[in-house]
XYZ file of C-alpha atoms in Angstrom:
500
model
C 14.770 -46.044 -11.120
C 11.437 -46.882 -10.282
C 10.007 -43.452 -11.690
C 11.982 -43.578 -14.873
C 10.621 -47.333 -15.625
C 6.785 -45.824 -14.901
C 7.418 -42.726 -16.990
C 9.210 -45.314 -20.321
C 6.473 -47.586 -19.574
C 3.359 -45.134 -19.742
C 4.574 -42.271 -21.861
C 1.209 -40.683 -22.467
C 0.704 -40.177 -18.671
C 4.187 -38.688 -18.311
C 3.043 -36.041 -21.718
C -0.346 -35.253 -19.868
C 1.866 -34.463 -17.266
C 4.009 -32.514 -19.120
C 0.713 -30.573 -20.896
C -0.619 -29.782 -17.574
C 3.132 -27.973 -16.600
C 2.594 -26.342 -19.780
C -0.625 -24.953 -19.297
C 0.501 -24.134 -15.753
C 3.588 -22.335 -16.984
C 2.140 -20.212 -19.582
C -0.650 -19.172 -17.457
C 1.893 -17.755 -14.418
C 4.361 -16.530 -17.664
C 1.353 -15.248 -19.161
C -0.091 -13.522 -15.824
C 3.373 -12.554 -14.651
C 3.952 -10.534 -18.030
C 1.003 -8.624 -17.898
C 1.126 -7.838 -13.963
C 4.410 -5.979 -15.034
C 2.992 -4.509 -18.023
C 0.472 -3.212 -15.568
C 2.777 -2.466 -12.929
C 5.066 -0.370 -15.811
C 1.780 1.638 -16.703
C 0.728 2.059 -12.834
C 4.413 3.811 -12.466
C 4.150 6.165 -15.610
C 0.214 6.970 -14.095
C 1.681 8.524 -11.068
C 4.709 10.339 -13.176
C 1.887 11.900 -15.280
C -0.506 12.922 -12.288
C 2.045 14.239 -10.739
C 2.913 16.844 -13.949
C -0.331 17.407 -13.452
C -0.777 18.320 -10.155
C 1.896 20.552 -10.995
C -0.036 21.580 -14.134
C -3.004 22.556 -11.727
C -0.743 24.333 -9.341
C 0.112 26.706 -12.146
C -3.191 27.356 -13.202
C -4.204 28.302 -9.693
C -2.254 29.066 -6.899
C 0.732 30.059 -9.384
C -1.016 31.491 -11.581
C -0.657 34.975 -13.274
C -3.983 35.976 -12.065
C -3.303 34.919 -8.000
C 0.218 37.280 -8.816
C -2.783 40.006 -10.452
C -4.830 40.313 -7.101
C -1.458 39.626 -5.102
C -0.100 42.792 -6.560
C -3.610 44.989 -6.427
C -3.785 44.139 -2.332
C -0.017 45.416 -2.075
C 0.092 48.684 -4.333
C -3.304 49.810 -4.903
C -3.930 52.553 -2.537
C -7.843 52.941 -2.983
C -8.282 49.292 -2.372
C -6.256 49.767 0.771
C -8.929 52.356 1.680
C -11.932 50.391 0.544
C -10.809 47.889 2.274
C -10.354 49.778 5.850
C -11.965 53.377 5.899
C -16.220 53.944 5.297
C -15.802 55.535 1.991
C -18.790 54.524 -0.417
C -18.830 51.315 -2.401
C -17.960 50.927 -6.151
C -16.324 53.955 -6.348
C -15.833 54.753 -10.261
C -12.193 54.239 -10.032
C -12.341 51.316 -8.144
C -15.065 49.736 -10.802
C -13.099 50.691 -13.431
C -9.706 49.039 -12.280
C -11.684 45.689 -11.314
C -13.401 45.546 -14.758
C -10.177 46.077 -16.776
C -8.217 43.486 -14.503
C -11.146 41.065 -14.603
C -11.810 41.454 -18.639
C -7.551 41.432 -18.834
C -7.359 37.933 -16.645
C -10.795 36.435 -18.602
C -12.209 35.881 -15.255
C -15.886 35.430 -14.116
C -15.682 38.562 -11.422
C -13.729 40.656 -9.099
C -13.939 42.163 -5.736
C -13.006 43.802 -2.233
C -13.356 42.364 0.767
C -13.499 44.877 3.832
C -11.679 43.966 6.880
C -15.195 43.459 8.487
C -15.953 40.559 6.263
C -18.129 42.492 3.654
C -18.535 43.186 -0.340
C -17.485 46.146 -0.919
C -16.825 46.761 -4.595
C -17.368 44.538 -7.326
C -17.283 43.743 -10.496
C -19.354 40.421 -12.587
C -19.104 39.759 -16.386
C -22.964 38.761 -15.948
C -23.548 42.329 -14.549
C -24.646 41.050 -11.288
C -22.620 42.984 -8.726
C -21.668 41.040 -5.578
C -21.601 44.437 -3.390
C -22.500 44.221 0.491
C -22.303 40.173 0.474
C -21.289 38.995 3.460
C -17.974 35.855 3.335
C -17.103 35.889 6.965
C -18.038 32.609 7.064
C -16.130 31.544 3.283
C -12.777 29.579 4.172
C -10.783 31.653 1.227
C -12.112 35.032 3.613
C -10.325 33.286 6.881
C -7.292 32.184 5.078
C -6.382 35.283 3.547
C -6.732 37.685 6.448
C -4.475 35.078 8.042
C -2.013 36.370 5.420
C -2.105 33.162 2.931
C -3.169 33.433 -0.977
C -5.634 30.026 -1.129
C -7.770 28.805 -3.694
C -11.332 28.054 -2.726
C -13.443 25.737 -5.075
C -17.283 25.977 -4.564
C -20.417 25.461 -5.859
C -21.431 29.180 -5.698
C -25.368 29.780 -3.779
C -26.181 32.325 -6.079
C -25.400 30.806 -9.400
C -25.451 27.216 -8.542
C -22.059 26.557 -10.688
C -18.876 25.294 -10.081
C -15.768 27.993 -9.664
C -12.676 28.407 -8.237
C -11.953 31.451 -6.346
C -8.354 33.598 -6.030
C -7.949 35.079 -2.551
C -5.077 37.132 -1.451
C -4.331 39.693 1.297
C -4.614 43.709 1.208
C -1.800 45.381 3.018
C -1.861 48.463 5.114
C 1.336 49.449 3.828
C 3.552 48.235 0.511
C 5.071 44.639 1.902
C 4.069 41.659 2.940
C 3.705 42.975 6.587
C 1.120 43.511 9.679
C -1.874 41.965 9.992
C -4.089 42.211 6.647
C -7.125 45.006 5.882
C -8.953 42.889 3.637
C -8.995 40.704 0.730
C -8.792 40.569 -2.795
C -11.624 37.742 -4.383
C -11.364 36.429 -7.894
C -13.970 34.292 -9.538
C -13.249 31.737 -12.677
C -15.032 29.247 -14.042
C -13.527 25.665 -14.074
C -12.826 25.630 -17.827
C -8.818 25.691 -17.478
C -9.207 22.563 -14.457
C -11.523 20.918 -16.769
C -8.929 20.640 -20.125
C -6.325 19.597 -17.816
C -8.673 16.919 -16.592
C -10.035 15.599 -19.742
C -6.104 16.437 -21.626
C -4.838 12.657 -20.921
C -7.494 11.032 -22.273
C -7.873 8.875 -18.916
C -10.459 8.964 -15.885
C -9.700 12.167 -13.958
C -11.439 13.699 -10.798
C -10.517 16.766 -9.060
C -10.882 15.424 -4.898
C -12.231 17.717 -2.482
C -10.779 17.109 0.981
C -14.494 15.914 2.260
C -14.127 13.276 -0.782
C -16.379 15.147 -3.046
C -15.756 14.356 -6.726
C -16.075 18.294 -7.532
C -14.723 17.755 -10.993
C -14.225 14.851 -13.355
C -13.499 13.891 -17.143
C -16.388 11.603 -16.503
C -19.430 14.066 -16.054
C -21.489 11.128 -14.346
C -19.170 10.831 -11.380
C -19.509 14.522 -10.243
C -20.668 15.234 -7.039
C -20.056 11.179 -6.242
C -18.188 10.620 -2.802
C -15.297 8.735 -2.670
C -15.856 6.036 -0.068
C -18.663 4.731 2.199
C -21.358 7.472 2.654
C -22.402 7.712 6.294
C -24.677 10.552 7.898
C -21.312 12.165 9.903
C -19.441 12.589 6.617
C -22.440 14.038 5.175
C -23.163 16.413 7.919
C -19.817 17.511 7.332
C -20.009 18.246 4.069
C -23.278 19.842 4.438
C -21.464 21.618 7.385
C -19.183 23.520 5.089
C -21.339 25.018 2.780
C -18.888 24.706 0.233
C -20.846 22.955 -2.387
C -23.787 25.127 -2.822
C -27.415 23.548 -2.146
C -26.451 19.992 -4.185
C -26.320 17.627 -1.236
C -29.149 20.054 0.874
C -32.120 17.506 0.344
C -29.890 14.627 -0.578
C -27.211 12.350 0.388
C -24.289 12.160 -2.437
C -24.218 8.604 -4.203
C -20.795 6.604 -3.867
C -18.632 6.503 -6.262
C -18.315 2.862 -8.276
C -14.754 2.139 -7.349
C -12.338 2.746 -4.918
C -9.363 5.378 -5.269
C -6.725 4.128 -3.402
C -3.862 4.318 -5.074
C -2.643 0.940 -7.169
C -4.747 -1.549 -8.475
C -8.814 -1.548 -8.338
C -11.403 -3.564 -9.793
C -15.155 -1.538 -10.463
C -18.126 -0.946 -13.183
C -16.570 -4.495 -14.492
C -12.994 -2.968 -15.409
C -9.482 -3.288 -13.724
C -8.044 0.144 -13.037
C -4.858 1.772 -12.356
C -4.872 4.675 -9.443
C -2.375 7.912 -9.311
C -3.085 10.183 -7.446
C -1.335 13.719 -6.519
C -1.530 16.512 -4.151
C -2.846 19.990 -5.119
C -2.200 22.164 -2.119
C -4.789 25.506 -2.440
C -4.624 26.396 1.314
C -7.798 24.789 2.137
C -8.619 24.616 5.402
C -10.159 21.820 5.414
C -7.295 19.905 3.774
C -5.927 19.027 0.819
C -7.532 18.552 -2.422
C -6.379 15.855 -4.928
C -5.889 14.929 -8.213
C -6.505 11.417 -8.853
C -5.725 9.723 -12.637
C -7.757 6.140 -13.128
C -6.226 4.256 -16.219
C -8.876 1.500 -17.740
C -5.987 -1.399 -18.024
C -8.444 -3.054 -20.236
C -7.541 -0.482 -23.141
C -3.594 -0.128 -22.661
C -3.138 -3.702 -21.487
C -5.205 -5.991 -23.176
C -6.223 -9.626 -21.817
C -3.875 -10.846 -25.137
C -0.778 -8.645 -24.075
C 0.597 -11.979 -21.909
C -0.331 -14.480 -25.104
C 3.487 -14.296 -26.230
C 4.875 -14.992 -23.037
C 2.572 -17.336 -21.951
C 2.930 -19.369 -25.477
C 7.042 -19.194 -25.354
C 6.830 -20.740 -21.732
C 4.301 -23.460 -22.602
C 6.944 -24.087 -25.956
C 9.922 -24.487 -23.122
C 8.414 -26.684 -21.080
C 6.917 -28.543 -23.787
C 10.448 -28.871 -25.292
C 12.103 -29.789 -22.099
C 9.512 -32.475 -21.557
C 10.124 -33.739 -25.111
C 14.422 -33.941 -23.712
C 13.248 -34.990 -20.726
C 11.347 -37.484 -22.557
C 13.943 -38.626 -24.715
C 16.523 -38.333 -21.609
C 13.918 -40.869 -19.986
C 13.196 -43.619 -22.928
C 17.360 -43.798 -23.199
C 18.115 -44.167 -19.431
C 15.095 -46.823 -19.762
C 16.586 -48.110 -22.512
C 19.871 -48.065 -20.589
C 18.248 -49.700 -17.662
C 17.034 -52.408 -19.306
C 20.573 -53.033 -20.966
C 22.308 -53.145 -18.337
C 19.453 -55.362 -16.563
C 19.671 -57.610 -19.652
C 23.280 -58.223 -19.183
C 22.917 -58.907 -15.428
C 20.580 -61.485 -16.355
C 22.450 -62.908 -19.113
C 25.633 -62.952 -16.791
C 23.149 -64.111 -13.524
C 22.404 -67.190 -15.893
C 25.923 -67.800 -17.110
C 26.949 -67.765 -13.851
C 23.933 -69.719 -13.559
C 24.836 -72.509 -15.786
C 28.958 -72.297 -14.830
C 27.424 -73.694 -11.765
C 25.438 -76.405 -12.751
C 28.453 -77.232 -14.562
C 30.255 -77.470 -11.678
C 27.795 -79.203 -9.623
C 27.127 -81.612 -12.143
C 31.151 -81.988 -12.537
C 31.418 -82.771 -8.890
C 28.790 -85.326 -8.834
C 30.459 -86.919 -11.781
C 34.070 -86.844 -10.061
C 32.033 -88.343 -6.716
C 30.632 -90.754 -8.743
C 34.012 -91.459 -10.861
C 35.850 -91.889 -7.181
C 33.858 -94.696 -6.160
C 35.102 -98.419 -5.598
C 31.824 -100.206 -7.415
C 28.485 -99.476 -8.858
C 26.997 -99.677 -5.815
C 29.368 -96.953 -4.487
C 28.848 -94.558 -7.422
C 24.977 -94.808 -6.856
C 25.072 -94.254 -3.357
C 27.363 -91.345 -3.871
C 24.359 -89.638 -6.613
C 22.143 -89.902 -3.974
C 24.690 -87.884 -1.670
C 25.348 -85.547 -4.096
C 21.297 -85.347 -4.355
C 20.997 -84.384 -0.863
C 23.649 -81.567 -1.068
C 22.285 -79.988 -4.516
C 18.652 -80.202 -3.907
C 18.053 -81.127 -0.149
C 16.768 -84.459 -0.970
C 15.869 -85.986 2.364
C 15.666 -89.644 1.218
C 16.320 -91.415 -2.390
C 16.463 -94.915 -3.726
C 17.530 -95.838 -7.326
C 16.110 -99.369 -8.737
C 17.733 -100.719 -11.779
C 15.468 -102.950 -14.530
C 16.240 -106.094 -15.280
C 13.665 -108.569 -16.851
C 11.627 -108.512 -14.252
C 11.094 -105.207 -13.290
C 12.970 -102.952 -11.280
C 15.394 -103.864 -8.370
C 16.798 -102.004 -5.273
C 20.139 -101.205 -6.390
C 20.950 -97.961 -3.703
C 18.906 -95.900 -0.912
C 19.816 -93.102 0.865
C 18.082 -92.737 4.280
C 15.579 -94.648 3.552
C 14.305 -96.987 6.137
C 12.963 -100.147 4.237
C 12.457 -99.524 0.732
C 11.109 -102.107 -1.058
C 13.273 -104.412 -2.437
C 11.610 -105.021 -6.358
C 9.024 -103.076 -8.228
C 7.173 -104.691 -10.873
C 6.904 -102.013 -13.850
C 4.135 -100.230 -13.517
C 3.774 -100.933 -9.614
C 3.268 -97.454 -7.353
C 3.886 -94.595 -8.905
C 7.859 -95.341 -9.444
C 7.098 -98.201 -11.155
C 4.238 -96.615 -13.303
C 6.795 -93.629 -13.759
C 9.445 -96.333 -14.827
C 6.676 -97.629 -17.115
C 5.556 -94.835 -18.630
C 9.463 -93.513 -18.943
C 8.069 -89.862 -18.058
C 9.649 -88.026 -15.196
C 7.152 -86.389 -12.057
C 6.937 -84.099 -9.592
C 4.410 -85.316 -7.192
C 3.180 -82.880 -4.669
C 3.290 -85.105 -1.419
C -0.005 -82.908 0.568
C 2.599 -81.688 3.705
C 1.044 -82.681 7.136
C -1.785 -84.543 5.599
C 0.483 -86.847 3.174
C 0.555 -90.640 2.811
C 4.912 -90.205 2.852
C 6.416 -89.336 5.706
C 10.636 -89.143 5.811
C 11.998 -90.915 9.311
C 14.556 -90.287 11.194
C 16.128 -91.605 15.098
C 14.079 -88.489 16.607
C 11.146 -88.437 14.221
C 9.044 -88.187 10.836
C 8.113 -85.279 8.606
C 5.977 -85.293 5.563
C 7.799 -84.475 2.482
C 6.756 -81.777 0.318
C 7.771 -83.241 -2.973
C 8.677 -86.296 -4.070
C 10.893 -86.356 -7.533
C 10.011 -89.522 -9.980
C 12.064 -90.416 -12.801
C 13.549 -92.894 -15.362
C 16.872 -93.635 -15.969
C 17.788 -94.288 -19.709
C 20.189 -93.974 -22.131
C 19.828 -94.519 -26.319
C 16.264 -94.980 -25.387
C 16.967 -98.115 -23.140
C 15.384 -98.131 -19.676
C 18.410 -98.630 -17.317
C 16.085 -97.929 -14.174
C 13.951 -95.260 -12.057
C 14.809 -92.750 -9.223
C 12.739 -91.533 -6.382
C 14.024 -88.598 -4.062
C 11.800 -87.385 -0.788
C 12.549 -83.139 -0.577
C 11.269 -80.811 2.175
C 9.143 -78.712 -0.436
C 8.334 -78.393 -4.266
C 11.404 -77.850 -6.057
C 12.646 -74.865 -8.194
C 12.068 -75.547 -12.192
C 16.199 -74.713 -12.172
C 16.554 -77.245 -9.445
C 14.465 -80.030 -11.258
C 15.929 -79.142 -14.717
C 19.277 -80.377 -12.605
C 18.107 -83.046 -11.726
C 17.403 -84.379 -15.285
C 20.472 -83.396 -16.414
C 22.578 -84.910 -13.080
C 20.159 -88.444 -14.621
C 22.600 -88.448 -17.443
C 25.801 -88.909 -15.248
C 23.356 -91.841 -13.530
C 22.571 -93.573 -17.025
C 26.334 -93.755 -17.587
C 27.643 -94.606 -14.498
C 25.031 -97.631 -14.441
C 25.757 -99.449 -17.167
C 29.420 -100.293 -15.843
C-alpha cells in the first residue's frame, strides 16, 4: 500500500526508475544477443578448422605424393639397392626416375636415404644435388626407419626456407615387412599449406609442437611463439634444429594474443579461437592448425542494437501498465479510503446524534430545572470527561448559580463581565482556556486530593440571540475540536431546557 501511494504520488521517480530497468535490460538483451552471435560463430570456427585440418591432412600425409615415395620404397628394386649395398651414387637410372617423379609431383627435390643415415642419390629443381648429406640426426630420418611415413616441416640450413618434407620407408622385400633399408625424402615448398591458410579469409597459423608460428596468413606473426618465452623453451627449440638458423642469435618474440581455444582479447580486437589437430608423425608432437576470427568484422558492436532496443521497448511498456496499474489501484485506494472516511464521519455524526439524544432524554426525565441542569452536567462528565461544571443563569443582575457538578464552593453570583465566565458571558463568545497543568491557578478537588485541570471550557448559553446564561466545565486535558464542537451543539439542548 505504502509503495503504491509513493510510486502515484511521485511518478517521475517511479519512470526514472523504470528508464534505469530499461537501460539495464537492453544492455544484458543487447550483450546477451551478441555473446550468442559470438558463441554461434565460435562453433562454425571449429567446424571449419576442423575441414581444414582435414584439408591439410590430404595435402600431406594423404597425399598423392607421400603414396609416390610410399610406392618407390616398396617396388623399386635399385632404390632397394641404393639404399643397402655400396654401389655408386646417382646412378643414371636412379637420377632419371627421381627427376621424372619429382618434375611429375611439382616438388622442390627428391632423394635416397641409405640405411646408414646418408644422401645417396638426389635430385633438386635448383640443380643443387643433396648427395652424401648426412640426416641421422633429422626426426623424418628416425621416424621412417621406424617404419612410419611422417611429415617433417623445417626451415632448411642450406636454403634458409620453409618446406615440408615426405618421408617413407624402403623395404627389403615387396610388403610392408622387416625392419626398413632406408628412406625415401621429398621436398615441397609450403605453397599448397599456405592457400589453405590464407583460403578462409581469417587469421590462420600452422603450430609447431614447440609453439612456433611456422606458417601464418598473417606474414608478421611467423616465427612468433605462442605463449610466454622463457630460456628452457628456447633451448628447446634451438635444441631441435628444426627451424634452420632463425632463432640461433635470437630469442623468438611472443605472439600478441593468446590461442587457447574460445574467446581472446589482443592487438585491441576480440577474437574467436579453433583450433585442430594435424597429426604428421612428429616426434616431437603434434602440430596444429589454429583459425582466429576478428569478431569485430562478423559481429559488429551494433549486431545487439535490435535486441537491446526491443527489451528497453518491453520494459518501458510494462512500466507504462505498471504505471497505469499503479495510478488506478491509487486511485482505488483513495476511493475506498474516501468512503471509510465519509462512513467513519457518518458514523461519526450518528453518534453525536445519539449522545446528544441521550442528554436530551436525561434532561427531558428530570423532575425540575434544577434537575435537568444537573443532569447536562452528568451527561458532560460521561461525553467529554468533564471533571467539574457549574451553569449560572442571567437575570438582571448578572449571572446566578443555578447547578454545579463536583464543584466544591462555586461562587454563588457573577457580575457580567466578572472572571473570565463572566467576561465570556459578556462578551457571548465561547473559550477554551488552557489551564497551565501542574503550574495552574485551578485545581479540581476531591475527598483524597486536587489535580490541575488541563482545560477549562467557557461558554454562553443563548437562544434567539438572548443570553439565558454561561457554562464552565474543568477537563483533564485540551479537548478534541469534535469533542468541543459537541459541546456547542449539546448548549442548544441547555438553552431550551432553561427557559422552562
Amino acid at each position: 500500500m505504502l509503495v503504491i501511494e509513493r510510486i502515484a504520488k511521485y511518478p517521475l521517480r517511479a519512470w526514472a526508475v523504470v528508464t534505469l530497468l530499461a537501460v539495464a535490460a537492453a544492455l544484458l538483451a543487447g550483450s546477451s544477443y551478441r555473446a550468442r552471435m559470438e558463441q554461434g560463430r565460435l562453433e562454425l570456427l571449429n567446424i571449419d578448422v576442423q575441414r581444414d585440418a582435414i584439408a591439410a591432412m590430404s595435402l600431406t600425409l594423404d597425399s598423392n605424393l607421400m603414396g609416390a615415395i610410399s610406392l618407390l620404397g616398396l617396388i623399386e628394386p635399385d632404390i632397394k639397392k641404393e639404399s643397402t649395398g655400396p654401389i655408386p651414387a646417382n646412378q643414371p637410372n636412379i637420377s632419371a626416375l627421381l627427376e621424372n617423379v619429382g618434375r611429375a609431383q611439382h616438388i622442390q627435390g627428391l632423394f635416397v636415404v641409405g640405411r646408414d643415415g646418408f644422401v645417396k642419390s638426389s635430385w633438386d629443381d635448383s640443380g643443387k644435388p643433396s648427395t652424401g648429406i648426412d640426416v641421422r640426426f633429422r626426426p623424418y630420418y628416425k621416424e621412417a626407419m621406424a617404419g612410419r611415413n611422417n611429415i617433417y616441416a623445417a626451415i632448411s640450413l642450406a636454403r634458409g626456407d620453409h618446406a615440408l618434407y615426405f618421408a617413407a620407408p624402403v623395404y627389403a622385400g615387396m610388403a610392408r615387412r622387416g625392419d626398413p633399408v632406408g628412406v625415401v625424402v621429398a621436398r615441397t615448398d609450403m605453397e599448397k599449406l599456405e592457400r589453405l591458410l590464407a583460403r578462409s579469409g581469417q587469421a590462420a597459423i600452422l603450430l609447431s609442437p614447440q609453439g612456433v608460428v611456422f606458417a601464418s596468413s598473417r606474414r608478421e606473426w611467423r616465427g612468433m611463439l605462442a605463449g610466454e618465452v622463457t630460456p628452457a623453451r628456447v633451448a628447446e627449440i634451438r635444441a631441435v634444429r628444426q627451424f634452420g638458423k632463425l632463432f640461433d642469435e635470437k630469442a623468438p618474440r611472443t605472439l600478441p594474443l593468446g590461442l587457447v581455444p574460445g574467446m581472446v582479447q589482443g592487438e585491441g580486437r576480440h577474437y574467436a579461437v579453433a583450433s585442430a589437430v594435424v597429426d604428421w608423425n612428429d616426434p616431437s608432437g603434434s602440430w596444429k592448425l589454429v583459425v582466429l576470427e576478428d569478431l569485430g568484422q562478423s559481429v559488429p558492436v551494433g549486431t545487439g542494437v535490435p535486441a537491446a532496443s526491443m527489451a528497453a521497448a518491453v520494459v518501458v511498456l510494462l512500466g507504462a501498465a505498471g504505471m497505469r496499474a499503479v495510478r488506478s489501484q491509487a486511485a482505488q485506494q483513495r476511493a475506498h479510503l474516501e468512503l471509510e472516511r465519509v462512513a467513519q464521519e457518518q458514523a461519526l455524526r450518528a453518534e453525536r446524534k445519539m449522545q446528544l439524544a441521550q442528554v436530551a432524554l436525561q434532561m427531558q426525565q428530570a423532575p425540575d430545572r434544577h434537575a435537568r441542569l444537573t443532569a447536562f452536567l452528568d451527561q458532560c462528565h460521561q461525553l467529554f470527561g468533564a471533571m467539574q461544571g457549574s451553569i449560572y443563569a442571567a437575570d438582571a443582575d448578572g449571572l446566578a448559580l443555578a447547578a454545579s457538578y463536583a464543584s466544591s464552593v462555586p461562587p454563588e453570583r457573577l457580575a457580567l463581565g466578572e472572571g473570565l465566565l463572566g467576561q465570556c458571558a459578556l462578551e457571548r463568545k465561547a473559550r477554551i482556556v488552557d489551564a497551565g497543568g501542574a503550574n495552574a491557578a485551578w485545581s479540581i478537588r476531591s475527598g483524597l486530593g486536587s489535580a490541575a485541570p488541563g482545560a477549562l471550557l467557557l461558554a454562553p448559553v443563548q437562544l434567539s440571540g438572548r443570553l439565558l446564561g454561561a457554562v464552565e466545565l474543568a477537563l483533564p486535558q485540551m479537548p478534541e475540536a469534535a469533542a468541543h464542537e459537541q459541546f456547542l451543539a449539546a448548549l442548544d439542548l441547555l438553552a431550551i431546557n432553561m427557559t422552562e
